[in-house]
Coordinates of C-alpha atoms in Angstrom, one line a residue:
M1 CA 41.0 -18.2 -20.4
V2 CA 40.5 -14.3 -19.9
D3 CA 43.3 -13.2 -17.7
L4 CA 43.1 -10.2 -15.4
Y5 CA 44.5 -6.9 -16.8
A6 CA 47.3 -5.1 -14.8
P7 CA 46.2 -2.6 -12.1
T8 CA 45.6 0.9 -13.3
D9 CA 44.8 4.1 -11.5
P10 CA 42.0 6.4 -12.2
Y11 CA 43.0 9.1 -14.7
D12 CA 40.2 11.3 -13.4
R13 CA 38.4 11.8 -10.2
G14 CA 35.5 14.3 -9.2
F15 CA 32.3 15.1 -7.5
L16 CA 29.1 15.7 -9.1
D17 CA 26.7 18.1 -7.6
T18 CA 23.1 16.6 -8.1
G19 CA 21.4 20.0 -7.1
D20 CA 19.8 18.8 -4.1
G21 CA 22.6 19.0 -1.6
N22 CA 24.2 15.6 -2.6
R23 CA 27.4 15.2 -4.2
L24 CA 28.5 12.1 -5.9
Y25 CA 32.2 10.8 -6.0
Y26 CA 33.1 9.2 -9.3
E27 CA 36.4 8.2 -11.0
Q28 CA 37.2 7.2 -14.7
L29 CA 39.7 4.4 -15.3
G30 CA 41.3 3.1 -18.7
N31 CA 41.2 4.9 -22.0
P32 CA 39.6 8.3 -22.2
A33 CA 38.7 7.5 -25.9
G34 CA 37.6 3.8 -25.2
K35 CA 34.3 2.3 -25.1
P36 CA 32.4 3.8 -22.2
A37 CA 31.0 1.5 -19.5
V38 CA 29.8 2.2 -16.0
H39 CA 29.9 -0.1 -12.9
L40 CA 26.9 0.0 -10.4
H41 CA 27.9 -1.2 -6.9
G42 CA 25.8 -3.3 -4.6
G43 CA 24.4 -3.0 -1.2
P44 CA 22.7 -0.6 -1.8
G45 CA 25.2 1.5 0.2
A46 CA 28.2 -0.6 -0.2
G47 CA 30.0 2.0 -2.2
T48 CA 32.6 1.4 -5.0
A49 CA 35.5 -1.1 -4.2
D50 CA 38.7 0.7 -3.5
R51 CA 40.7 -1.7 -5.8
P52 CA 41.7 -1.8 -9.4
A53 CA 39.2 -2.8 -12.0
R54 CA 41.1 -5.6 -13.5
A55 CA 38.5 -7.2 -15.5
W56 CA 38.4 -4.2 -18.0
D57 CA 41.0 -3.8 -20.7
P58 CA 42.5 -0.3 -20.0
S59 CA 43.5 0.1 -23.6
R60 CA 39.8 -0.6 -24.9
Y61 CA 37.5 0.5 -22.1
R62 CA 36.6 4.0 -20.5
L63 CA 35.3 2.6 -17.1
V64 CA 33.2 4.9 -14.8
R65 CA 32.7 4.1 -11.2
F66 CA 30.8 6.1 -8.7
D67 CA 29.6 6.0 -5.0
Q68 CA 25.7 6.1 -5.0
R69 CA 24.0 8.6 -2.7
N70 CA 25.0 8.7 1.0
C71 CA 27.7 6.2 0.9
G72 CA 31.5 5.6 0.1
R73 CA 33.0 9.1 -0.6
S74 CA 29.7 10.7 -1.6
T75 CA 28.4 13.4 0.7
P76 CA 26.4 13.7 2.8
H77 CA 26.9 10.4 4.4
A78 CA 24.1 8.2 5.8
S79 CA 26.3 7.4 8.9
D80 CA 25.0 11.0 10.0
P81 CA 21.5 10.8 11.4
A82 CA 20.6 14.0 10.2
V83 CA 20.8 13.0 6.5
D84 CA 17.4 13.1 4.7
M85 CA 17.0 9.6 3.3
S86 CA 13.9 10.9 1.5
L87 CA 16.4 12.0 -1.2
N88 CA 17.7 8.6 -1.6
T89 CA 15.3 6.3 -3.9
T90 CA 15.9 4.3 -7.0
R91 CA 14.5 7.2 -9.0
H92 CA 17.1 9.4 -7.5
L93 CA 19.7 6.8 -8.3
I94 CA 18.6 6.5 -11.9
E95 CA 18.6 10.3 -12.5
D96 CA 22.0 10.3 -11.0
I97 CA 23.2 7.8 -13.3
E98 CA 21.8 10.0 -16.3
R99 CA 23.4 13.2 -14.8
L100 CA 26.7 11.6 -14.6
R101 CA 26.7 10.3 -18.2
E102 CA 25.7 13.7 -19.5
H103 CA 28.3 15.5 -17.3
L104 CA 31.1 13.0 -18.8
G105 CA 29.8 13.7 -22.5
I106 CA 28.9 10.0 -23.0
E107 CA 26.3 8.9 -25.5
R108 CA 25.9 5.2 -24.6
W109 CA 27.7 2.9 -22.5
L110 CA 27.7 -0.7 -21.3
V111 CA 26.1 -1.1 -17.8
N112 CA 27.6 -3.6 -15.3
G113 CA 26.5 -4.5 -11.7
A114 CA 26.1 -7.2 -9.2
S115 CA 23.6 -7.9 -6.4
W116 CA 21.6 -4.6 -5.8
G117 CA 23.7 -3.3 -8.7
S118 CA 22.0 -5.7 -11.0
A119 CA 18.5 -4.3 -10.1
L120 CA 19.7 -0.8 -10.5
A121 CA 21.3 -1.7 -14.0
V122 CA 18.1 -3.3 -15.1
A123 CA 15.9 -0.4 -13.7
Y124 CA 18.3 2.0 -15.5
A125 CA 18.2 0.1 -18.9
Q126 CA 14.4 -0.1 -18.9
Q127 CA 14.0 3.7 -18.5
H128 CA 16.9 4.8 -20.7
P129 CA 17.3 1.9 -23.2
E130 CA 18.8 4.2 -25.8
R131 CA 21.7 5.1 -23.6
V132 CA 22.7 1.3 -22.9
S133 CA 24.9 -0.6 -25.4
E134 CA 25.1 -3.7 -23.4
V135 CA 24.4 -5.0 -19.9
V136 CA 26.5 -7.5 -17.8
I137 CA 25.3 -8.4 -14.4
A138 CA 25.8 -10.9 -11.7
A139 CA 24.3 -12.2 -8.6
V140 CA 21.0 -11.1 -10.2
T141 CA 18.1 -9.5 -7.8
T142 CA 15.1 -7.5 -9.0
A143 CA 14.2 -6.4 -5.6
R144 CA 10.7 -7.8 -5.5
R145 CA 9.2 -7.8 -2.0
S146 CA 9.0 -11.6 -2.4
E147 CA 12.9 -11.6 -3.0
I148 CA 13.3 -9.2 0.1
D149 CA 11.2 -11.0 2.5
W150 CA 13.3 -14.3 1.6
L151 CA 16.5 -12.6 2.3
Y152 CA 15.4 -11.2 5.6
R153 CA 12.9 -13.8 6.9
G154 CA 12.8 -16.9 4.5
V155 CA 16.5 -17.7 4.9
A156 CA 15.9 -18.3 8.5
R157 CA 15.1 -21.8 7.7
F158 CA 18.6 -22.5 6.9
R159 CA 20.3 -20.0 9.4
P160 CA 17.9 -20.1 12.5
E161 CA 20.4 -19.4 15.0
A162 CA 21.8 -16.3 13.3
W163 CA 18.3 -15.1 12.2
E164 CA 17.1 -15.2 15.9
R165 CA 20.0 -13.0 16.7
F166 CA 19.1 -10.5 13.9
R167 CA 15.4 -10.5 15.0
D168 CA 16.3 -10.2 18.8
A169 CA 18.5 -7.2 18.2
V170 CA 15.4 -4.9 17.8
P171 CA 13.1 -4.0 20.7
E172 CA 10.8 -7.0 21.5
A173 CA 7.7 -5.1 20.4
E174 CA 8.9 -4.9 17.0
R175 CA 10.3 -8.5 16.5
D176 CA 7.1 -9.9 15.2
G177 CA 6.6 -6.8 12.8
D178 CA 8.5 -4.9 10.3
L179 CA 12.2 -5.7 10.9
L180 CA 13.5 -3.5 8.3
A181 CA 11.5 -0.4 9.6
A182 CA 12.9 -1.3 12.9
Y183 CA 16.5 -1.3 11.6
A184 CA 15.9 1.8 9.6
R185 CA 15.0 3.6 12.8
L186 CA 17.8 2.2 14.8
T187 CA 20.5 2.9 12.3
A188 CA 19.2 6.6 12.2
H189 CA 19.2 7.0 16.0
P190 CA 20.8 10.0 17.5
G191 CA 23.0 7.9 19.8
R192 CA 26.1 6.8 17.7
A193 CA 26.5 3.5 19.8
V194 CA 22.8 2.4 19.1
R195 CA 23.5 3.1 15.2
E196 CA 26.8 1.1 15.3
R197 CA 25.3 -1.8 17.3
A198 CA 22.3 -2.0 15.0
A199 CA 24.6 -1.9 11.9
A200 CA 26.8 -4.5 13.4
D201 CA 23.7 -6.9 13.9
W202 CA 22.5 -6.3 10.4
L203 CA 25.9 -7.0 8.9
A204 CA 26.2 -10.3 10.9
W205 CA 23.0 -11.4 9.5
E206 CA 24.2 -10.6 6.0
D207 CA 27.5 -12.4 6.9
A208 CA 25.8 -15.4 8.2
V209 CA 23.7 -16.0 4.9
V210 CA 26.8 -16.1 2.8
A211 CA 29.3 -17.8 5.0
G212 CA 28.1 -21.4 4.4
E213 CA 28.2 -21.1 0.4
P214 CA 30.7 -22.5 -1.8
N215 CA 33.6 -19.9 -1.6
G216 CA 31.8 -18.2 1.3
V217 CA 34.1 -15.3 2.7
P218 CA 33.8 -14.8 6.5
G219 CA 33.1 -11.3 7.4
M220 CA 32.2 -10.5 3.8
Y221 CA 30.0 -7.5 4.7
S222 CA 31.0 -6.5 8.2
R223 CA 34.7 -5.8 7.2
R224 CA 34.4 -2.3 6.8
E225 CA 34.9 0.6 9.2
A226 CA 32.1 1.8 11.6
D227 CA 30.7 4.6 9.6
A228 CA 30.4 2.6 6.5
Q229 CA 28.8 -0.2 8.3
V230 CA 26.2 2.2 9.6
A231 CA 25.8 3.8 6.1
F232 CA 25.4 0.3 4.4
A233 CA 22.7 -1.1 6.8
R234 CA 20.8 2.2 6.9
I235 CA 20.6 2.6 3.2
C236 CA 19.6 -1.3 2.8
A237 CA 17.0 -1.0 5.5
H238 CA 15.7 2.3 3.7
F239 CA 15.6 0.7 0.3
F240 CA 14.4 -2.7 1.0
G241 CA 11.9 -1.4 3.5
H242 CA 10.2 0.3 0.5
G243 CA 10.5 -2.5 -2.0
A244 CA 13.0 -0.3 -3.7
W245 CA 10.2 2.0 -4.8
L246 CA 9.5 -0.6 -7.6
E247 CA 6.1 -2.2 -8.4
E248 CA 6.4 -5.9 -7.6
G249 CA 7.8 -7.7 -10.5
Q250 CA 8.3 -4.5 -12.3
L251 CA 11.8 -5.3 -13.6
I252 CA 10.7 -8.7 -15.1
R253 CA 7.5 -7.6 -16.4
D254 CA 9.3 -4.8 -18.2
A255 CA 12.0 -6.8 -19.6
G256 CA 10.7 -6.6 -23.0
K257 CA 11.9 -3.0 -23.2
L258 CA 15.4 -4.4 -23.3
A259 CA 14.9 -6.2 -26.7
G260 CA 17.9 -5.3 -28.7
I261 CA 20.3 -4.6 -25.9
P262 CA 22.8 -7.7 -25.7
A263 CA 22.9 -9.0 -22.1
V264 CA 25.0 -11.6 -20.1
L265 CA 23.7 -12.6 -16.7
V266 CA 26.0 -14.6 -14.5
H267 CA 24.6 -16.2 -11.2
G268 CA 25.5 -18.7 -8.6
R269 CA 23.6 -22.0 -8.3
H270 CA 24.0 -21.8 -4.5
D271 CA 23.2 -18.2 -4.0
L272 CA 21.1 -18.3 -0.9
S273 CA 20.8 -14.3 -0.8
C274 CA 19.1 -14.4 -4.2
P275 CA 18.1 -17.8 -5.3
P276 CA 18.7 -18.5 -9.0
R277 CA 14.9 -18.5 -9.8
T278 CA 15.0 -14.8 -10.1
A279 CA 17.8 -14.8 -12.6
W280 CA 16.1 -17.5 -14.6
E281 CA 12.8 -15.5 -14.8
L282 CA 14.4 -12.3 -15.8
A283 CA 16.5 -14.0 -18.6
A284 CA 13.4 -15.7 -19.8
A285 CA 11.7 -12.4 -20.1
W286 CA 14.4 -10.6 -21.7
P287 CA 14.8 -11.1 -25.5
G288 CA 18.3 -12.1 -26.4
A289 CA 19.6 -12.3 -22.8
R290 CA 22.1 -15.1 -22.1
L291 CA 22.1 -16.6 -18.6
H292 CA 24.9 -18.6 -17.1
I293 CA 24.3 -20.4 -13.8
V294 CA 27.5 -21.5 -12.2
E295 CA 27.5 -24.7 -10.1
D296 CA 30.4 -23.9 -7.7
S297 CA 29.2 -20.3 -6.8
G298 CA 26.9 -18.5 -4.3
H299 CA 26.5 -14.9 -3.8
A300 CA 30.0 -14.5 -3.0
G301 CA 31.0 -15.6 -6.6
S302 CA 33.8 -18.0 -7.5
E303 CA 36.6 -17.9 -10.1
E304 CA 34.2 -19.5 -12.8
L305 CA 31.6 -17.0 -12.1
N306 CA 34.1 -14.0 -12.4
L307 CA 35.6 -15.7 -15.5
L308 CA 32.3 -15.7 -17.3
A309 CA 31.7 -12.1 -16.5
R310 CA 35.2 -11.2 -17.7
R311 CA 34.4 -13.1 -20.9
A312 CA 31.4 -11.1 -21.5
I313 CA 33.2 -7.8 -20.8
E314 CA 35.9 -8.9 -23.2
E315 CA 33.4 -9.9 -25.9
F316 CA 31.7 -6.6 -25.8
K317 CA 35.0 -4.4 -25.9
D318 CA 35.0 -4.4 -29.7
R319 CA 31.3 -4.0 -30.3

């Protein structure tokens, strides 16, 4: 058993200027002289959880967390329809991770993430393998268009009534077309009420997908304040509507670039948002990666899934 560590507050907080009008909030927890690690939050657009990082030994790890562009405490915030979303792409996020690493004087770090954070972790590691010591990811996705289409259309076969509400929340002329583009437009509408309604409809669908899972949590996505809801939905629609600016299958195709980087992948058997086939394919293409498929878990996780991730983090702290 790997126990949770006592809560600790960040010993350092700040904002990193990216040079293009964006400022990224970051914080550091644990031991300033410890093993560096970076956590990449999900969404995209979810922001860093405002709670202690209790999986990480604060005497051994130097953990960095930050809010990705236009969400959380980073500025400008995507809830403002005037924000230029063309400055928020996967390439920008990878550059931000590198910029933050250099700013903090870190040579190499363990990279950790879940859901969207898992795709970003793999994309970053493939571009900068020399900067990555280990990878620990959960709820694995690679943001292929086929995966995105599954989440926003395919899952309708299991949640038809919720999906029809999701579809019917956009103008009738757009319901049989590109739903993600419609939501991207609605969440950037100049009218605040329109933006908030579209975000609520988007998050209601995300909630419905996970609600029936083992350990599903009601309101898992929608339990955030209004501006955070708009930012989450707008950034998700923006990224996924563009296939996250990745070539189809790129992250699995290029997994060989990660040879020599120890990795643990943890995934729920009943993950309806990201079916386990993707985690299986990525692990098979990643030399030396270890995959754990957890029988009692979906996208929302479970105690067993969390325990396996904590064990990996514990295993790597002395490496």
